[in-house]
């Protein structure tokens, strides 16, 4: 049975407001330049301590084995590197679509690391947790750091930035996308000239694009159709390698109107952008 005391924490979505592919590295990964921003919407994790050292997870993720589950991997790795004898019972309320380009699995892993660091009173600094997160996936460190960021390398070299924080409507076109198929496609743009962070920010929203979008459009007609439709209503873009796309809107009432128009066509939600992660806000509210 779990011990008394629990933490319930958000695992927010992210958007890639911009994504350039500047080359392919010797290790096979692609070199990226991107702008990460959080949404005030995502999964929720509830973490309760266990005295027996066991890590238990209540969640059903189709096609994800225990060995591949980032929540379990994060918890067990944190146990291993700290030598703690504490355990945890973790419950996941999954709201973000899997494989949608919103970073759901990476965000769940980061919330697990930060939540258990607090629950188990380990007091590891963010830098250590971010390094641990990188072992789990390239997107985990930005969720651990908790601030909108300019990302380089494979997305792990992060510089905090302040982006505009409009409302977004995020649409899932109802198709699963294989990241490997996108990054392996011969037609994928891999030679965008690198730019500085300052130039990216000075160029502003109108200049931002996702180099994966033309390839995803070609491989997945459902995404192309959704992008075409959404783009007639508001400035729209693919996030990550998809499948989710997002529209940028100035006011909440505009987001509500667009959601009403989408209706039953696709799965969709609205959320404001955030430069500071809702996870870090929640942890601050629960500070001892």
mmCIF file of N, CA, C and O in Angstrom, residues 7 9-12 45-47 55 57 69-82 84 88 90 104-146 279-280 283:
data_model
loop_
_atom_site.group_PDB
_atom_site.id
_atom_site.type_symbol
_atom_site.label_atom_id
_atom_site.label_comp_id
_atom_site.label_asym_id
_atom_site.label_seq_id
_atom_site.Cartn_x
_atom_site.Cartn_y
_atom_site.Cartn_z
ATOM 1 N N UNK A 7 1.738 13.718 -4.354
ATOM 2 C CA UNK A 7 1.932 14.905 -5.181
ATOM 3 C C UNK A 7 1.147 14.707 -6.473
ATOM 4 O O UNK A 7 1.296 13.673 -7.136
ATOM 5 N N UNK A 9 0.788 16.500 -10.082
ATOM 6 C CA UNK A 9 1.536 17.496 -10.836
ATOM 7 C C UNK A 9 1.199 17.424 -12.325
ATOM 8 O O UNK A 9 0.939 16.343 -12.857
ATOM 9 N N UNK A 10 1.256 18.575 -13.010
ATOM 10 C CA UNK A 10 1.020 18.572 -14.450
ATOM 11 C C UNK A 10 2.250 18.119 -15.233
ATOM 12 O O UNK A 10 3.391 18.276 -14.783
ATOM 13 N N UNK A 11 1.987 17.560 -16.395
ATOM 14 C CA UNK A 11 3.035 17.260 -17.380
ATOM 15 C C UNK A 11 2.611 17.960 -18.665
ATOM 16 O O UNK A 11 1.879 17.398 -19.489
ATOM 17 N N UNK A 12 3.017 19.224 -18.829
ATOM 18 C CA UNK A 12 2.457 20.056 -19.908
ATOM 19 C C UNK A 12 2.956 19.663 -21.287
ATOM 20 O O UNK A 12 4.028 19.074 -21.449
ATOM 21 N N UNK A 45 0.144 13.641 -13.455
ATOM 22 C CA UNK A 45 0.702 12.503 -12.726
ATOM 23 C C UNK A 45 0.440 12.677 -11.235
ATOM 24 O O UNK A 45 0.606 13.778 -10.691
ATOM 25 N N UNK A 46 0.033 11.610 -10.587
ATOM 26 C CA UNK A 46 -0.095 11.578 -9.134
ATOM 27 C C UNK A 46 0.937 10.593 -8.605
ATOM 28 O O UNK A 46 0.983 9.433 -9.043
ATOM 29 N N UNK A 47 1.795 11.084 -7.708
ATOM 30 C CA UNK A 47 2.898 10.278 -7.181
ATOM 31 C C UNK A 47 2.721 10.122 -5.679
ATOM 32 O O UNK A 47 2.591 11.111 -4.952
ATOM 33 N N UNK A 55 8.375 0.439 -7.608
ATOM 34 C CA UNK A 55 7.830 1.458 -8.501
ATOM 35 C C UNK A 55 6.641 0.841 -9.217
ATOM 36 O O UNK A 55 6.791 -0.130 -9.957
ATOM 37 N N UNK A 57 3.084 1.656 -11.594
ATOM 38 C CA UNK A 57 2.475 2.640 -12.481
ATOM 39 C C UNK A 57 1.092 2.178 -12.888
ATOM 40 O O UNK A 57 0.924 1.056 -13.389
ATOM 41 N N UNK A 69 8.504 2.419 -21.301
ATOM 42 C CA UNK A 69 7.734 3.473 -20.662
ATOM 43 C C UNK A 69 8.657 4.477 -19.989
ATOM 44 O O UNK A 69 9.429 4.137 -19.091
ATOM 45 N N UNK A 70 8.581 5.733 -20.411
ATOM 46 C CA UNK A 70 9.515 6.745 -19.916
ATOM 47 C C UNK A 70 9.286 7.097 -18.454
ATOM 48 O O UNK A 70 10.219 7.508 -17.763
ATOM 49 N N UNK A 71 8.067 6.933 -17.969
ATOM 50 C CA UNK A 71 7.805 7.188 -16.550
ATOM 51 C C UNK A 71 8.550 6.170 -15.697
ATOM 52 O O UNK A 71 9.255 6.529 -14.732
ATOM 53 N N UNK A 72 8.405 4.902 -16.032
ATOM 54 C CA UNK A 72 9.089 3.855 -15.274
ATOM 55 C C UNK A 72 10.602 3.967 -15.414
ATOM 56 O O UNK A 72 11.339 3.808 -14.431
ATOM 57 N N UNK A 73 11.057 4.254 -16.622
ATOM 58 C CA UNK A 73 12.504 4.379 -16.823
ATOM 59 C C UNK A 73 13.074 5.538 -16.012
ATOM 60 O O UNK A 73 14.148 5.437 -15.418
ATOM 61 N N UNK A 74 12.339 6.657 -15.971
ATOM 62 C CA UNK A 74 12.804 7.817 -15.212
ATOM 63 C C UNK A 74 12.861 7.507 -13.722
ATOM 64 O O UNK A 74 13.858 7.821 -13.047
ATOM 65 N N UNK A 75 11.814 6.898 -13.198
ATOM 66 C CA UNK A 75 11.771 6.593 -11.765
ATOM 67 C C UNK A 75 12.867 5.615 -11.374
ATOM 68 O O UNK A 75 13.550 5.799 -10.357
ATOM 69 N N UNK A 76 13.057 4.583 -12.164
ATOM 70 C CA UNK A 76 14.048 3.564 -11.831
ATOM 71 C C UNK A 76 15.467 4.102 -11.976
ATOM 72 O O UNK A 76 16.346 3.756 -11.186
ATOM 73 N N UNK A 77 15.683 4.965 -12.959
ATOM 74 C CA UNK A 77 17.020 5.540 -13.127
ATOM 75 C C UNK A 77 17.340 6.480 -11.969
ATOM 76 O O UNK A 77 18.466 6.509 -11.471
ATOM 77 N N UNK A 78 16.344 7.254 -11.531
ATOM 78 C CA UNK A 78 16.547 8.142 -10.387
ATOM 79 C C UNK A 78 16.849 7.335 -9.126
ATOM 80 O O UNK A 78 17.731 7.711 -8.341
ATOM 81 N N UNK A 79 16.149 6.241 -8.942
ATOM 82 C CA UNK A 79 16.458 5.335 -7.822
ATOM 83 C C UNK A 79 17.904 4.857 -7.900
ATOM 84 O O UNK A 79 18.633 4.869 -6.904
ATOM 85 N N UNK A 80 18.294 4.417 -9.094
ATOM 86 C CA UNK A 80 19.607 3.795 -9.249
ATOM 87 C C UNK A 80 20.740 4.774 -8.988
ATOM 88 O O UNK A 80 21.727 4.439 -8.317
ATOM 89 N N UNK A 81 20.637 6.004 -9.511
ATOM 90 C CA UNK A 81 21.777 6.921 -9.384
ATOM 91 C C UNK A 81 21.871 7.527 -7.984
ATOM 92 O O UNK A 81 22.945 7.975 -7.581
ATOM 93 N N UNK A 82 20.755 7.540 -7.250
ATOM 94 C CA UNK A 82 20.788 8.123 -5.907
ATOM 95 C C UNK A 82 20.917 7.068 -4.814
ATOM 96 O O UNK A 82 21.273 7.399 -3.679
ATOM 97 N N UNK A 84 18.500 5.576 -3.446
ATOM 98 C CA UNK A 84 17.403 5.696 -2.488
ATOM 99 C C UNK A 84 16.661 4.371 -2.338
ATOM 100 O O UNK A 84 16.590 3.562 -3.271
ATOM 101 N N UNK A 88 7.565 4.306 -5.236
ATOM 102 C CA UNK A 88 6.478 5.221 -5.597
ATOM 103 C C UNK A 88 5.371 4.470 -6.306
ATOM 104 O O UNK A 88 5.609 3.503 -7.040
ATOM 105 N N UNK A 90 2.611 5.516 -8.992
ATOM 106 C CA UNK A 90 2.379 6.619 -9.923
ATOM 107 C C UNK A 90 1.124 6.340 -10.736
ATOM 108 O O UNK A 90 0.954 5.245 -11.282
ATOM 109 N N UNK A 104 4.562 14.558 -25.069
ATOM 110 C CA UNK A 104 3.868 13.984 -23.925
ATOM 111 C C UNK A 104 4.698 13.019 -23.109
ATOM 112 O O UNK A 104 4.762 13.123 -21.877
ATOM 113 N N UNK A 105 5.349 12.058 -23.760
ATOM 114 C CA UNK A 105 6.162 11.085 -23.032
ATOM 115 C C UNK A 105 7.344 11.732 -22.341
ATOM 116 O O UNK A 105 7.672 11.401 -21.191
ATOM 117 N N UNK A 106 7.994 12.679 -23.021
ATOM 118 C CA UNK A 106 9.131 13.386 -22.421
ATOM 119 C C UNK A 106 8.684 14.235 -21.235
ATOM 120 O O UNK A 106 9.370 14.316 -20.212
ATOM 121 N N UNK A 107 7.516 14.873 -21.372
ATOM 122 C CA UNK A 107 6.989 15.675 -20.275
ATOM 123 C C UNK A 107 6.631 14.801 -19.081
ATOM 124 O O UNK A 107 6.905 15.157 -17.923
ATOM 125 N N UNK A 108 6.042 13.635 -19.335
ATOM 126 C CA UNK A 108 5.737 12.696 -18.249
ATOM 127 C C UNK A 108 7.014 12.286 -17.516
ATOM 128 O O UNK A 108 7.035 12.196 -16.279
ATOM 129 N N UNK A 109 8.078 12.039 -18.272
ATOM 130 C CA UNK A 109 9.352 11.644 -17.658
ATOM 131 C C UNK A 109 9.905 12.772 -16.794
ATOM 132 O O UNK A 109 10.394 12.541 -15.681
ATOM 133 N N UNK A 110 9.841 14.017 -17.303
ATOM 134 C CA UNK A 110 10.356 15.150 -16.538
ATOM 135 C C UNK A 110 9.554 15.365 -15.263
ATOM 136 O O UNK A 110 10.128 15.643 -14.189
ATOM 137 N N UNK A 111 8.238 15.250 -15.352
ATOM 138 C CA UNK A 111 7.409 15.402 -14.154
ATOM 139 C C UNK A 111 7.720 14.306 -13.151
ATOM 140 O O UNK A 111 7.746 14.551 -11.934
ATOM 141 N N UNK A 112 7.987 13.111 -13.631
ATOM 142 C CA UNK A 112 8.387 12.019 -12.737
ATOM 143 C C UNK A 112 9.685 12.356 -12.018
ATOM 144 O O UNK A 112 9.796 12.189 -10.792
ATOM 145 N N UNK A 113 10.675 12.847 -12.757
ATOM 146 C CA UNK A 113 11.971 13.171 -12.153
ATOM 147 C C UNK A 113 11.838 14.280 -11.112
ATOM 148 O O UNK A 113 12.336 14.157 -9.980
ATOM 149 N N UNK A 114 11.169 15.372 -11.475
ATOM 150 C CA UNK A 114 11.052 16.486 -10.544
ATOM 151 C C UNK A 114 10.135 16.146 -9.373
ATOM 152 O O UNK A 114 10.403 16.538 -8.232
ATOM 153 N N UNK A 115 9.066 15.408 -9.669
ATOM 154 C CA UNK A 115 8.146 15.041 -8.605
ATOM 155 C C UNK A 115 8.766 14.096 -7.594
ATOM 156 O O UNK A 115 8.629 14.288 -6.374
ATOM 157 N N UNK A 116 9.477 13.083 -8.070
ATOM 158 C CA UNK A 116 10.109 12.139 -7.144
ATOM 159 C C UNK A 116 11.290 12.773 -6.423
ATOM 160 O O UNK A 116 11.581 12.428 -5.270
ATOM 161 N N UNK A 117 11.988 13.690 -7.090
ATOM 162 C CA UNK A 117 13.058 14.420 -6.409
ATOM 163 C C UNK A 117 12.503 15.160 -5.191
ATOM 164 O O UNK A 117 13.141 15.200 -4.123
ATOM 165 N N UNK A 118 11.297 15.721 -5.342
ATOM 166 C CA UNK A 118 10.646 16.405 -4.224
ATOM 167 C C UNK A 118 10.083 15.398 -3.222
ATOM 168 O O UNK A 118 10.271 15.530 -2.012
ATOM 169 N N UNK A 119 9.401 14.381 -3.725
ATOM 170 C CA UNK A 119 8.729 13.410 -2.854
ATOM 171 C C UNK A 119 9.719 12.637 -1.993
ATOM 172 O O UNK A 119 9.481 12.387 -0.808
ATOM 173 N N UNK A 120 10.840 12.273 -2.616
ATOM 174 C CA UNK A 120 11.852 11.479 -1.907
ATOM 175 C C UNK A 120 12.879 12.342 -1.178
ATOM 176 O O UNK A 120 13.815 11.813 -0.580
ATOM 177 N N UNK A 121 12.707 13.672 -1.285
ATOM 178 C CA UNK A 121 13.608 14.613 -0.604
ATOM 179 C C UNK A 121 15.072 14.374 -0.987
ATOM 180 O O UNK A 121 15.975 14.336 -0.156
ATOM 181 N N UNK A 122 15.302 14.254 -2.296
ATOM 182 C CA UNK A 122 16.652 13.988 -2.795
ATOM 183 C C UNK A 122 17.453 15.279 -2.977
ATOM 184 O O UNK A 122 18.687 15.259 -2.919
ATOM 185 N N UNK A 123 16.771 16.371 -3.269
ATOM 186 C CA UNK A 123 17.405 17.695 -3.412
ATOM 187 C C UNK A 123 18.446 17.750 -4.523
ATOM 188 O O UNK A 123 19.432 18.494 -4.437
ATOM 189 N N UNK A 124 18.239 16.981 -5.590
ATOM 190 C CA UNK A 124 19.143 17.089 -6.739
ATOM 191 C C UNK A 124 18.872 18.402 -7.469
ATOM 192 O O UNK A 124 17.718 18.809 -7.639
ATOM 193 N N UNK A 125 19.905 19.106 -7.947
ATOM 194 C CA UNK A 125 19.689 20.345 -8.691
ATOM 195 C C UNK A 125 19.117 20.072 -10.072
ATOM 196 O O UNK A 125 19.231 18.956 -10.609
ATOM 197 N N UNK A 126 18.529 21.121 -10.674
ATOM 198 C CA UNK A 126 17.940 20.970 -11.998
ATOM 199 C C UNK A 126 18.945 20.481 -13.030
ATOM 200 O O UNK A 126 18.612 19.692 -13.913
ATOM 201 N N UNK A 127 20.183 20.951 -12.932
ATOM 202 C CA UNK A 127 21.204 20.544 -13.910
ATOM 203 C C UNK A 127 21.404 19.039 -13.895
ATOM 204 O O UNK A 127 21.547 18.407 -14.947
ATOM 205 N N UNK A 128 21.428 18.452 -12.710
ATOM 206 C CA UNK A 128 21.600 16.994 -12.601
ATOM 207 C C UNK A 128 20.390 16.262 -13.163
ATOM 208 O O UNK A 128 20.522 15.241 -13.858
ATOM 209 N N UNK A 129 19.195 16.772 -12.856
ATOM 210 C CA UNK A 129 17.986 16.133 -13.360
ATOM 211 C C UNK A 129 17.877 16.276 -14.873
ATOM 212 O O UNK A 129 17.407 15.365 -15.564
ATOM 213 N N UNK A 130 18.321 17.414 -15.418
ATOM 214 C CA UNK A 130 18.299 17.602 -16.869
ATOM 215 C C UNK A 130 19.265 16.639 -17.554
ATOM 216 O O UNK A 130 18.949 16.080 -18.614
ATOM 217 N N UNK A 131 20.437 16.433 -16.963
ATOM 218 C CA UNK A 131 21.396 15.476 -17.534
ATOM 219 C C UNK A 131 20.827 14.067 -17.506
ATOM 220 O O UNK A 131 20.989 13.294 -18.460
ATOM 221 N N UNK A 132 20.165 13.730 -16.411
ATOM 222 C CA UNK A 132 19.516 12.432 -16.318
ATOM 223 C C UNK A 132 18.405 12.320 -17.357
ATOM 224 O O UNK A 132 18.249 11.280 -18.014
ATOM 225 N N UNK A 133 17.654 13.391 -17.524
ATOM 226 C CA UNK A 133 16.578 13.381 -18.504
ATOM 227 C C UNK A 133 17.070 13.166 -19.921
ATOM 228 O O UNK A 133 16.405 12.504 -20.721
ATOM 229 N N UNK A 134 18.251 13.704 -20.241
ATOM 230 C CA UNK A 134 18.799 13.542 -21.588
ATOM 231 C C UNK A 134 19.074 12.078 -21.899
ATOM 232 O O UNK A 134 19.015 11.666 -23.062
ATOM 233 N N UNK A 135 19.371 11.275 -20.880
ATOM 234 C CA UNK A 135 19.545 9.838 -21.094
ATOM 235 C C UNK A 135 18.256 9.188 -21.589
ATOM 236 O O UNK A 135 18.281 8.152 -22.260
ATOM 237 N N UNK A 136 17.128 9.804 -21.257
ATOM 238 C CA UNK A 136 15.825 9.237 -21.594
ATOM 239 C C UNK A 136 15.298 9.735 -22.934
ATOM 240 O O UNK A 136 14.544 9.038 -23.605
ATOM 241 N N UNK A 137 15.680 10.961 -23.310
ATOM 242 C CA UNK A 137 15.205 11.506 -24.577
ATOM 243 C C UNK A 137 15.626 12.944 -24.739
ATOM 244 O O UNK A 137 15.791 13.675 -23.754
ATOM 245 N N UNK A 138 15.771 13.377 -25.991
ATOM 246 C CA UNK A 138 16.306 14.708 -26.264
ATOM 247 C C UNK A 138 15.388 15.827 -25.801
ATOM 248 O O UNK A 138 15.851 16.938 -25.522
ATOM 249 N N UNK A 139 14.068 15.565 -25.722
ATOM 250 C CA UNK A 139 13.138 16.615 -25.317
ATOM 251 C C UNK A 139 12.948 16.700 -23.804
ATOM 252 O O UNK A 139 12.334 17.656 -23.319
ATOM 253 N N UNK A 140 13.445 15.729 -23.051
ATOM 254 C CA UNK A 140 13.200 15.732 -21.607
ATOM 255 C C UNK A 140 13.845 16.938 -20.919
ATOM 256 O O UNK A 140 13.221 17.559 -20.043
ATOM 257 N N UNK A 141 15.090 17.336 -21.270
ATOM 258 C CA UNK A 141 15.712 18.448 -20.539
ATOM 259 C C UNK A 141 14.922 19.751 -20.558
ATOM 260 O O UNK A 141 14.894 20.465 -19.553
ATOM 261 N N UNK A 142 14.260 20.101 -21.665
ATOM 262 C CA UNK A 142 13.528 21.374 -21.679
ATOM 263 C C UNK A 142 12.370 21.339 -20.686
ATOM 264 O O UNK A 142 12.050 22.336 -20.028
ATOM 265 N N UNK A 143 11.745 20.176 -20.525
ATOM 266 C CA UNK A 143 10.672 20.058 -19.539
ATOM 267 C C UNK A 143 11.230 20.113 -18.118
ATOM 268 O O UNK A 143 10.597 20.661 -17.222
ATOM 269 N N UNK A 144 12.417 19.550 -17.920
ATOM 270 C CA UNK A 144 13.044 19.617 -16.600
ATOM 271 C C UNK A 144 13.422 21.054 -16.269
ATOM 272 O O UNK A 144 13.171 21.554 -15.166
ATOM 273 N N UNK A 145 14.037 21.749 -17.216
ATOM 274 C CA UNK A 145 14.457 23.134 -16.981
ATOM 275 C C UNK A 145 13.269 24.063 -16.769
ATOM 276 O O UNK A 145 13.348 25.010 -15.987
ATOM 277 N N UNK A 146 12.194 23.823 -17.533
ATOM 278 C CA UNK A 146 10.954 24.507 -17.252
ATOM 279 C C UNK A 146 10.825 25.919 -17.780
ATOM 280 O O UNK A 146 10.023 26.696 -17.251
ATOM 281 N N UNK A 279 4.420 22.957 -14.648
ATOM 282 C CA UNK A 279 4.984 22.032 -13.658
ATOM 283 C C UNK A 279 5.769 22.789 -12.602
ATOM 284 O O UNK A 279 5.633 22.530 -11.393
ATOM 285 N N UNK A 280 6.590 23.728 -13.020
ATOM 286 C CA UNK A 280 7.396 24.489 -12.067
ATOM 287 C C UNK A 280 6.525 25.404 -11.220
ATOM 288 O O UNK A 280 6.793 25.593 -10.027
ATOM 289 N N UNK A 283 5.074 23.121 -8.568
ATOM 290 C CA UNK A 283 6.047 22.775 -7.531
ATOM 291 C C UNK A 283 6.314 23.953 -6.606
ATOM 292 O O UNK A 283 6.471 23.771 -5.392
#
